[in-house]
Amino acid sequence: MVVVFPQGKYKGRNEGRARAEAFFQYVSSTFAGGLKVSDRYRTTVGAGTVVFEFADEGQLRGEPHRGRVAVSWDIRDDHIVMYREYFGGN
């Protein structure tokens, strides 16, 4: 699996199952206060790629958070093989 992330400790291309697991554990700990999807904007599907665009809100390191996110999954043989995340302001 490959995870591509735009900033911080996991900025750039992160390859391998162990690195992906570490990334998702890190994200879970960063949002330990909770995170939810507050608005869904669109889902696009085509040729083995799915893109979700949404707003999220919750607690980021204990502080209020609201963001807009796009997540792209490349799928091969019923498995996610690449995860890319993009985010910015509201």
mmCIF file of N, CA, C and O in Angstrom:
data_model
loop_
_atom_site.group_PDB
_atom_site.id
_atom_site.type_symbol
_atom_site.label_atom_id
_atom_site.label_comp_id
_atom_site.label_asym_id
_atom_site.label_seq_id
_atom_site.Cartn_x
_atom_site.Cartn_y
_atom_site.Cartn_z
ATOM 1 N N MET A 1 0.848 -1.188 0.000
ATOM 2 C CA MET A 1 0.000 0.000 0.000
ATOM 3 C C MET A 1 0.881 1.234 0.000
ATOM 4 O O MET A 1 1.952 1.249 0.586
ATOM 5 N N VAL A 2 0.372 2.265 -0.626
ATOM 6 C CA VAL A 2 1.044 3.564 -0.663
ATOM 7 C C VAL A 2 0.089 4.607 -0.089
ATOM 8 O O VAL A 2 -1.087 4.645 -0.452
ATOM 9 N N VAL A 3 0.588 5.452 0.808
ATOM 10 C CA VAL A 3 -0.164 6.573 1.357
ATOM 11 C C VAL A 3 0.567 7.845 0.948
ATOM 12 O O VAL A 3 1.775 7.968 1.166
ATOM 13 N N VAL A 4 -0.166 8.787 0.360
ATOM 14 C CA VAL A 4 0.397 10.089 -0.005
ATOM 15 C C VAL A 4 -0.339 11.133 0.814
ATOM 16 O O VAL A 4 -1.570 11.224 0.780
ATOM 17 N N PHE A 5 0.432 11.928 1.574
ATOM 18 C CA PHE A 5 -0.147 12.889 2.505
ATOM 19 C C PHE A 5 0.538 14.241 2.302
ATOM 20 O O PHE A 5 1.734 14.288 2.040
ATOM 21 N N PRO A 6 -0.198 15.363 2.463
ATOM 22 C CA PRO A 6 0.366 16.656 2.087
ATOM 23 C C PRO A 6 1.262 17.359 3.100
ATOM 24 O O PRO A 6 1.911 18.344 2.748
ATOM 25 N N GLN A 7 1.336 16.896 4.344
ATOM 26 C CA GLN A 7 2.150 17.647 5.305
ATOM 27 C C GLN A 7 2.536 16.803 6.511
ATOM 28 O O GLN A 7 2.057 15.693 6.692
ATOM 29 N N GLY A 8 3.397 17.381 7.342
ATOM 30 C CA GLY A 8 3.755 16.774 8.615
ATOM 31 C C GLY A 8 4.651 15.559 8.518
ATOM 32 O O GLY A 8 5.356 15.346 7.535
ATOM 33 N N LYS A 9 4.599 14.765 9.541
ATOM 34 C CA LYS A 9 5.447 13.584 9.701
ATOM 35 C C LYS A 9 5.346 12.616 8.525
ATOM 36 O O LYS A 9 6.301 11.934 8.183
ATOM 37 N N TYR A 10 4.183 12.554 7.886
ATOM 38 C CA TYR A 10 3.960 11.611 6.789
ATOM 39 C C TYR A 10 3.858 12.311 5.433
ATOM 40 O O TYR A 10 3.315 11.760 4.487
ATOM 41 N N LYS A 11 4.410 13.517 5.331
ATOM 42 C CA LYS A 11 4.359 14.272 4.073
ATOM 43 C C LYS A 11 5.033 13.484 2.952
ATOM 44 O O LYS A 11 6.104 12.913 3.138
ATOM 45 N N GLY A 12 4.343 13.438 1.808
ATOM 46 C CA GLY A 12 4.913 12.765 0.651
ATOM 47 C C GLY A 12 4.408 11.343 0.511
ATOM 48 O O GLY A 12 3.339 10.989 0.983
ATOM 49 N N ARG A 13 5.219 10.533 -0.129
ATOM 50 C CA ARG A 13 4.861 9.148 -0.456
ATOM 51 C C ARG A 13 5.368 8.212 0.640
ATOM 52 O O ARG A 13 6.557 8.195 0.942
ATOM 53 N N ASN A 14 4.459 7.425 1.203
ATOM 54 C CA ASN A 14 4.769 6.463 2.264
ATOM 55 C C ASN A 14 4.416 5.080 1.739
ATOM 56 O O ASN A 14 3.256 4.816 1.450
ATOM 57 N N GLU A 15 5.396 4.220 1.609
ATOM 58 C CA GLU A 15 5.171 2.918 0.975
ATOM 59 C C GLU A 15 5.231 1.773 1.981
ATOM 60 O O GLU A 15 6.018 1.807 2.922
ATOM 61 N N GLY A 16 4.385 0.773 1.737
ATOM 62 C CA GLY A 16 4.396 -0.446 2.527
ATOM 63 C C GLY A 16 3.297 -0.492 3.569
ATOM 64 O O GLY A 16 2.831 0.531 4.063
ATOM 65 N N ARG A 17 2.903 -1.693 3.889
ATOM 66 C CA ARG A 17 1.824 -1.909 4.852
ATOM 67 C C ARG A 17 2.157 -1.334 6.229
ATOM 68 O O ARG A 17 1.319 -0.693 6.859
ATOM 69 N N ALA A 18 3.374 -1.538 6.703
ATOM 70 C CA ALA A 18 3.750 -1.057 8.043
ATOM 71 C C ALA A 18 3.674 0.467 8.112
ATOM 72 O O ALA A 18 3.186 1.029 9.097
ATOM 73 N N ARG A 19 4.124 1.136 7.060
ATOM 74 C CA ARG A 19 4.084 2.598 7.039
ATOM 75 C C ARG A 19 2.631 3.093 6.978
ATOM 76 O O ARG A 19 2.273 4.065 7.629
ATOM 77 N N ALA A 20 1.783 2.413 6.200
ATOM 78 C CA ALA A 20 0.370 2.780 6.120
ATOM 79 C C ALA A 20 -0.316 2.588 7.475
ATOM 80 O O ALA A 20 -1.067 3.453 7.925
ATOM 81 N N GLU A 21 -0.047 1.479 8.132
ATOM 82 C CA GLU A 21 -0.629 1.236 9.454
ATOM 83 C C GLU A 21 -0.179 2.306 10.445
ATOM 84 O O GLU A 21 -0.990 2.812 11.232
ATOM 85 N N ALA A 22 1.091 2.675 10.408
ATOM 86 C CA ALA A 22 1.608 3.715 11.305
ATOM 87 C C ALA A 22 0.918 5.050 11.024
ATOM 88 O O ALA A 22 0.560 5.787 11.954
ATOM 89 N N PHE A 23 0.712 5.364 9.752
ATOM 90 C CA PHE A 23 0.029 6.602 9.376
ATOM 91 C C PHE A 23 -1.386 6.634 9.951
ATOM 92 O O PHE A 23 -1.784 7.608 10.592
ATOM 93 N N PHE A 24 -2.149 5.573 9.746
ATOM 94 C CA PHE A 24 -3.534 5.571 10.219
ATOM 95 C C PHE A 24 -3.613 5.555 11.748
ATOM 96 O O PHE A 24 -4.523 6.154 12.335
ATOM 97 N N GLN A 25 -2.672 4.940 12.414
ATOM 98 C CA GLN A 25 -2.621 4.998 13.880
ATOM 99 C C GLN A 25 -2.317 6.426 14.335
ATOM 100 O O GLN A 25 -2.910 6.925 15.294
ATOM 101 N N TYR A 26 -1.399 7.086 13.644
ATOM 102 C CA TYR A 26 -1.054 8.475 13.954
ATOM 103 C C TYR A 26 -2.289 9.379 13.788
ATOM 104 O O TYR A 26 -2.586 10.200 14.656
ATOM 105 N N VAL A 27 -3.004 9.226 12.681
ATOM 106 C CA VAL A 27 -4.200 10.035 12.445
ATOM 107 C C VAL A 27 -5.232 9.785 13.544
ATOM 108 O O VAL A 27 -5.817 10.729 14.077
ATOM 109 N N SER A 28 -5.429 8.531 13.924
ATOM 110 C CA SER A 28 -6.374 8.215 14.994
ATOM 111 C C SER A 28 -5.984 8.885 16.303
ATOM 112 O O SER A 28 -6.845 9.411 17.018
ATOM 113 N N SER A 29 -4.703 8.893 16.626
ATOM 114 C CA SER A 29 -4.262 9.518 17.877
ATOM 115 C C SER A 29 -4.370 11.040 17.806
ATOM 116 O O SER A 29 -4.660 11.689 18.808
ATOM 117 N N THR A 30 -4.161 11.621 16.638
ATOM 118 C CA THR A 30 -4.261 13.070 16.454
ATOM 119 C C THR A 30 -5.696 13.553 16.659
ATOM 120 O O THR A 30 -5.933 14.624 17.176
ATOM 121 N N PHE A 31 -6.647 12.725 16.243
ATOM 122 C CA PHE A 31 -8.059 13.052 16.394
ATOM 123 C C PHE A 31 -8.698 12.234 17.512
ATOM 124 O O PHE A 31 -9.864 11.842 17.426
ATOM 125 N N ALA A 32 -7.958 11.997 18.593
ATOM 126 C CA ALA A 32 -8.442 11.163 19.696
ATOM 127 C C ALA A 32 -9.736 11.703 20.294
ATOM 128 O O ALA A 32 -10.536 10.945 20.828
ATOM 129 N N GLY A 33 -9.971 13.018 20.184
ATOM 130 C CA GLY A 33 -11.200 13.612 20.705
ATOM 131 C C GLY A 33 -12.403 13.393 19.816
ATOM 132 O O GLY A 33 -13.515 13.788 20.154
ATOM 133 N N GLY A 34 -12.199 12.782 18.684
ATOM 134 C CA GLY A 34 -13.295 12.490 17.772
ATOM 135 C C GLY A 34 -13.242 13.308 16.497
ATOM 136 O O GLY A 34 -12.738 14.418 16.481
ATOM 137 N N LEU A 35 -13.739 12.734 15.435
ATOM 138 C CA LEU A 35 -13.795 13.379 14.125
ATOM 139 C C LEU A 35 -14.998 12.803 13.387
ATOM 140 O O LEU A 35 -15.230 11.599 13.425
ATOM 141 N N LYS A 36 -15.761 13.668 12.744
ATOM 142 C CA LYS A 36 -16.901 13.173 11.979
ATOM 143 C C LYS A 36 -16.999 13.931 10.660
ATOM 144 O O LYS A 36 -16.516 15.054 10.540
ATOM 145 N N VAL A 37 -17.619 13.275 9.691
ATOM 146 C CA VAL A 37 -17.909 13.920 8.422
ATOM 147 C C VAL A 37 -19.142 14.787 8.641
ATOM 148 O O VAL A 37 -20.189 14.290 9.054
ATOM 149 N N SER A 38 -19.010 16.094 8.389
ATOM 150 C CA SER A 38 -20.133 16.996 8.625
ATOM 151 C C SER A 38 -20.890 17.340 7.341
ATOM 152 O O SER A 38 -22.066 17.659 7.393
ATOM 153 N N ASP A 39 -20.221 17.303 6.205
ATOM 154 C CA ASP A 39 -20.862 17.546 4.911
ATOM 155 C C ASP A 39 -20.217 16.647 3.876
ATOM 156 O O ASP A 39 -18.994 16.478 3.887
ATOM 157 N N ARG A 40 -21.025 16.077 3.004
ATOM 158 C CA ARG A 40 -20.504 15.301 1.882
ATOM 159 C C ARG A 40 -20.792 16.081 0.616
ATOM 160 O O ARG A 40 -21.921 16.471 0.367
ATOM 161 N N TYR A 41 -19.749 16.299 -0.188
ATOM 162 C CA TYR A 41 -19.913 17.103 -1.394
ATOM 163 C C TYR A 41 -20.060 16.251 -2.648
ATOM 164 O O TYR A 41 -20.939 16.481 -3.451
ATOM 165 N N ARG A 42 -19.183 15.275 -2.814
ATOM 166 C CA ARG A 42 -19.283 14.462 -4.024
ATOM 167 C C ARG A 42 -18.441 13.214 -3.894
ATOM 168 O O ARG A 42 -17.467 13.169 -3.158
ATOM 169 N N THR A 43 -18.839 12.207 -4.650
ATOM 170 C CA THR A 43 -18.079 10.972 -4.807
ATOM 171 C C THR A 43 -17.922 10.755 -6.304
ATOM 172 O O THR A 43 -18.900 10.832 -7.047
ATOM 173 N N THR A 44 -16.699 10.507 -6.734
ATOM 174 C CA THR A 44 -16.412 10.270 -8.145
ATOM 175 C C THR A 44 -15.760 8.901 -8.270
ATOM 176 O O THR A 44 -14.823 8.590 -7.535
ATOM 177 N N VAL A 45 -16.263 8.087 -9.193
ATOM 178 C CA VAL A 45 -15.758 6.731 -9.381
ATOM 179 C C VAL A 45 -15.395 6.543 -10.846
ATOM 180 O O VAL A 45 -16.167 6.913 -11.726
ATOM 181 N N GLY A 46 -14.225 5.962 -11.085
ATOM 182 C CA GLY A 46 -13.859 5.660 -12.457
ATOM 183 C C GLY A 46 -12.547 4.915 -12.549
ATOM 184 O O GLY A 46 -11.608 5.220 -11.823
ATOM 185 N N ALA A 47 -12.488 3.926 -13.405
ATOM 186 C CA ALA A 47 -11.251 3.221 -13.770
ATOM 187 C C ALA A 47 -10.370 2.863 -12.574
ATOM 188 O O ALA A 47 -9.178 3.135 -12.557
ATOM 189 N N GLY A 48 -10.975 2.277 -11.544
ATOM 190 C CA GLY A 48 -10.183 1.808 -10.405
ATOM 191 C C GLY A 48 -9.828 2.868 -9.385
ATOM 192 O O GLY A 48 -9.031 2.627 -8.480
ATOM 193 N N THR A 49 -10.416 4.062 -9.487
ATOM 194 C CA THR A 49 -10.158 5.129 -8.526
ATOM 195 C C THR A 49 -11.479 5.675 -8.014
ATOM 196 O O THR A 49 -12.417 5.880 -8.774
ATOM 197 N N VAL A 50 -11.535 5.910 -6.696
ATOM 198 C CA VAL A 50 -12.695 6.515 -6.054
ATOM 199 C C VAL A 50 -12.208 7.756 -5.314
ATOM 200 O O VAL A 50 -11.208 7.699 -4.596
ATOM 201 N N VAL A 51 -12.903 8.879 -5.504
ATOM 202 C CA VAL A 51 -12.555 10.127 -4.822
ATOM 203 C C VAL A 51 -13.762 10.593 -4.027
ATOM 204 O O VAL A 51 -14.865 10.680 -4.562
ATOM 205 N N PHE A 52 -13.542 10.885 -2.738
ATOM 206 C CA PHE A 52 -14.570 11.426 -1.851
ATOM 207 C C PHE A 52 -14.169 12.846 -1.481
ATOM 208 O O PHE A 52 -13.030 13.084 -1.099
ATOM 209 N N GLU A 53 -15.124 13.773 -1.580
ATOM 210 C CA GLU A 53 -14.902 15.142 -1.121
ATOM 211 C C GLU A 53 -15.879 15.417 0.020
ATOM 212 O O GLU A 53 -17.075 15.159 -0.116
ATOM 213 N N PHE A 54 -15.366 15.940 1.146
ATOM 214 C CA PHE A 54 -16.213 16.134 2.315
ATOM 215 C C PHE A 54 -15.631 17.180 3.251
ATOM 216 O O PHE A 54 -14.472 17.574 3.120
ATOM 217 N N ALA A 55 -16.450 17.623 4.205
ATOM 218 C CA ALA A 55 -15.987 18.464 5.312
ATOM 219 C C ALA A 55 -15.980 17.592 6.554
ATOM 220 O O ALA A 55 -16.822 16.710 6.711
ATOM 221 N N ASP A 56 -15.003 17.847 7.421
ATOM 222 C CA ASP A 56 -14.965 17.114 8.686
ATOM 223 C C ASP A 56 -14.843 18.106 9.838
ATOM 224 O O ASP A 56 -14.467 19.258 9.647
ATOM 225 N N GLU A 57 -15.219 17.631 11.012
ATOM 226 C CA GLU A 57 -15.084 18.470 12.204
ATOM 227 C C GLU A 57 -14.892 17.580 13.422
ATOM 228 O O GLU A 57 -15.290 16.420 13.427
ATOM 229 N N GLY A 58 -14.252 18.155 14.406
ATOM 230 C CA GLY A 58 -13.993 17.408 15.633
ATOM 231 C C GLY A 58 -12.900 18.058 16.436
ATOM 232 O O GLY A 58 -12.760 19.284 16.441
ATOM 233 N N GLN A 59 -12.105 17.246 17.092
ATOM 234 C CA GLN A 59 -11.025 17.701 17.943
ATOM 235 C C GLN A 59 -9.686 17.273 17.351
ATOM 236 O O GLN A 59 -9.410 16.080 17.233
ATOM 237 N N LEU A 60 -8.857 18.248 16.997
ATOM 238 C CA LEU A 60 -7.515 18.000 16.474
ATOM 239 C C LEU A 60 -6.527 18.373 17.565
ATOM 240 O O LEU A 60 -6.401 19.542 17.919
ATOM 241 N N ARG A 61 -5.894 17.345 18.143
ATOM 242 C CA ARG A 61 -4.989 17.553 19.293
ATOM 243 C C ARG A 61 -5.660 18.364 20.397
ATOM 244 O O ARG A 61 -5.080 19.246 20.997
ATOM 245 N N GLY A 62 -6.947 18.072 20.621
ATOM 246 C CA GLY A 62 -7.690 18.708 21.699
ATOM 247 C C GLY A 62 -8.293 20.058 21.367
ATOM 248 O O GLY A 62 -8.974 20.647 22.193
ATOM 249 N N GLU A 63 -8.076 20.562 20.162
ATOM 250 C CA GLU A 63 -8.600 21.861 19.751
ATOM 251 C C GLU A 63 -9.708 21.665 18.708
ATOM 252 O O GLU A 63 -9.650 20.726 17.918
ATOM 253 N N PRO A 64 -10.689 22.574 18.676
ATOM 254 C CA PRO A 64 -11.743 22.464 17.666
ATOM 255 C C PRO A 64 -11.150 22.484 16.249
ATOM 256 O O PRO A 64 -10.215 23.242 15.965
ATOM 257 N N HIS A 65 -11.702 21.670 15.394
ATOM 258 C CA HIS A 65 -11.205 21.540 14.021
ATOM 259 C C HIS A 65 -12.376 21.444 13.061
ATOM 260 O O HIS A 65 -13.380 20.810 13.352
ATOM 261 N N ARG A 66 -12.243 22.103 11.914
ATOM 262 C CA ARG A 66 -13.169 21.930 10.790
ATOM 263 C C ARG A 66 -12.327 22.060 9.531
ATOM 264 O O ARG A 66 -11.553 23.005 9.390
ATOM 265 N N GLY A 67 -12.461 21.117 8.642
ATOM 266 C CA GLY A 67 -11.678 21.149 7.419
ATOM 267 C C GLY A 67 -12.445 20.618 6.233
ATOM 268 O O GLY A 67 -13.514 20.033 6.376
ATOM 269 N N ARG A 68 -11.892 20.853 5.074
ATOM 270 C CA ARG A 68 -12.442 20.302 3.830
ATOM 271 C C ARG A 68 -11.392 19.367 3.261
ATOM 272 O O ARG A 68 -10.217 19.730 3.179
ATOM 273 N N VAL A 69 -11.819 18.179 2.851
ATOM 274 C CA VAL A 69 -10.896 17.100 2.508
ATOM 275 C C VAL A 69 -11.341 16.425 1.207
ATOM 276 O O VAL A 69 -12.528 16.298 0.948
ATOM 277 N N ALA A 70 -10.356 15.981 0.436
ATOM 278 C CA ALA A 70 -10.602 15.054 -0.669
ATOM 279 C C ALA A 70 -9.686 13.861 -0.439
ATOM 280 O O ALA A 70 -8.502 14.022 -0.142
ATOM 281 N N VAL A 71 -10.258 12.680 -0.533
ATOM 282 C CA VAL A 71 -9.508 11.441 -0.354
ATOM 283 C C VAL A 71 -9.676 10.616 -1.621
ATOM 284 O O VAL A 71 -10.788 10.433 -2.108
ATOM 285 N N SER A 72 -8.566 10.123 -2.147
ATOM 286 C CA SER A 72 -8.586 9.320 -3.359
ATOM 287 C C SER A 72 -8.049 7.935 -3.051
ATOM 288 O O SER A 72 -7.001 7.798 -2.417
ATOM 289 N N TRP A 73 -8.783 6.917 -3.473
ATOM 290 C CA TRP A 73 -8.357 5.522 -3.303
ATOM 291 C C TRP A 73 -8.160 4.900 -4.674
ATOM 292 O O TRP A 73 -9.044 4.974 -5.522
ATOM 293 N N ASP A 74 -7.031 4.275 -4.891
ATOM 294 C CA ASP A 74 -6.839 3.421 -6.066
ATOM 295 C C ASP A 74 -7.090 1.992 -5.627
ATOM 296 O O ASP A 74 -6.530 1.545 -4.614
ATOM 297 N N ILE A 75 -7.932 1.293 -6.364
ATOM 298 C CA ILE A 75 -8.365 -0.053 -5.974
ATOM 299 C C ILE A 75 -7.953 -1.056 -7.043
ATOM 300 O O ILE A 75 -8.205 -0.846 -8.231
ATOM 301 N N ARG A 76 -7.284 -2.118 -6.595
ATOM 302 C CA ARG A 76 -6.885 -3.219 -7.483
ATOM 303 C C ARG A 76 -7.233 -4.534 -6.799
ATOM 304 O O ARG A 76 -6.923 -4.718 -5.611
ATOM 305 N N ASP A 77 -7.878 -5.421 -7.514
ATOM 306 C CA ASP A 77 -8.233 -6.741 -6.975
ATOM 307 C C ASP A 77 -8.952 -6.629 -5.627
ATOM 308 O O ASP A 77 -8.637 -7.333 -4.670
ATOM 309 N N ASP A 78 -9.907 -5.693 -5.535
ATOM 310 C CA ASP A 78 -10.719 -5.481 -4.331
ATOM 311 C C ASP A 78 -9.930 -5.017 -3.111
ATOM 312 O O ASP A 78 -10.377 -5.199 -1.969
ATOM 313 N N HIS A 79 -8.757 -4.442 -3.312
ATOM 314 C CA HIS A 79 -7.949 -3.899 -2.215
ATOM 315 C C HIS A 79 -7.563 -2.452 -2.523
ATOM 316 O O HIS A 79 -7.289 -2.122 -3.681
ATOM 317 N N ILE A 80 -7.528 -1.635 -1.496
ATOM 318 C CA ILE A 80 -7.017 -0.274 -1.661
ATOM 319 C C ILE A 80 -5.498 -0.370 -1.733
ATOM 320 O O ILE A 80 -4.857 -0.870 -0.798
ATOM 321 N N VAL A 81 -4.935 0.076 -2.838
ATOM 322 C CA VAL A 81 -3.484 -0.008 -3.020
ATOM 323 C C VAL A 81 -2.810 1.353 -2.900
ATOM 324 O O VAL A 81 -1.595 1.426 -2.707
ATOM 325 N N MET A 82 -3.596 2.423 -3.014
ATOM 326 C CA MET A 82 -3.039 3.765 -2.822
ATOM 327 C C MET A 82 -4.100 4.648 -2.200
ATOM 328 O O MET A 82 -5.260 4.615 -2.598
ATOM 329 N N TYR A 83 -3.677 5.428 -1.209
ATOM 330 C CA TYR A 83 -4.541 6.374 -0.509
ATOM 331 C C TYR A 83 -3.873 7.731 -0.628
ATOM 332 O O TYR A 83 -2.703 7.888 -0.253
ATOM 333 N N ARG A 84 -4.588 8.702 -1.192
ATOM 334 C CA ARG A 84 -4.070 10.065 -1.270
ATOM 335 C C ARG A 84 -5.062 10.992 -0.582
ATOM 336 O O ARG A 84 -6.259 10.849 -0.748
ATOM 337 N N GLU A 85 -4.528 11.947 0.186
ATOM 338 C CA GLU A 85 -5.396 12.876 0.898
ATOM 339 C C GLU A 85 -4.968 14.296 0.586
ATOM 340 O O GLU A 85 -3.786 14.612 0.544
ATOM 341 N N TYR A 86 -5.975 15.148 0.392
ATOM 342 C CA TYR A 86 -5.753 16.559 0.111
ATOM 343 C C TYR A 86 -6.691 17.348 1.018
ATOM 344 O O TYR A 86 -7.843 16.976 1.191
ATOM 345 N N PHE A 87 -6.198 18.441 1.613
ATOM 346 C CA PHE A 87 -7.078 19.231 2.458
ATOM 347 C C PHE A 87 -6.647 20.679 2.471
ATOM 348 O O PHE A 87 -5.544 21.018 2.073
ATOM 349 N N GLY A 88 -7.579 21.513 2.920
ATOM 350 C CA GLY A 88 -7.310 22.943 2.988
ATOM 351 C C GLY A 88 -8.375 23.619 3.821
ATOM 352 O O GLY A 88 -9.059 22.977 4.615
ATOM 353 N N GLY A 89 -8.571 24.891 3.585
ATOM 354 C CA GLY A 89 -9.538 25.678 4.346
ATOM 355 C C GLY A 89 -10.968 25.337 3.988
ATOM 356 O O GLY A 89 -11.240 24.532 3.116
ATOM 357 N N ASN A 90 -11.870 26.000 4.667
ATOM 358 C CA ASN A 90 -13.305 25.745 4.457
ATOM 359 C C ASN A 90 -13.768 26.284 3.150
ATOM 360 O O ASN A 90 -13.885 27.223 2.696
#
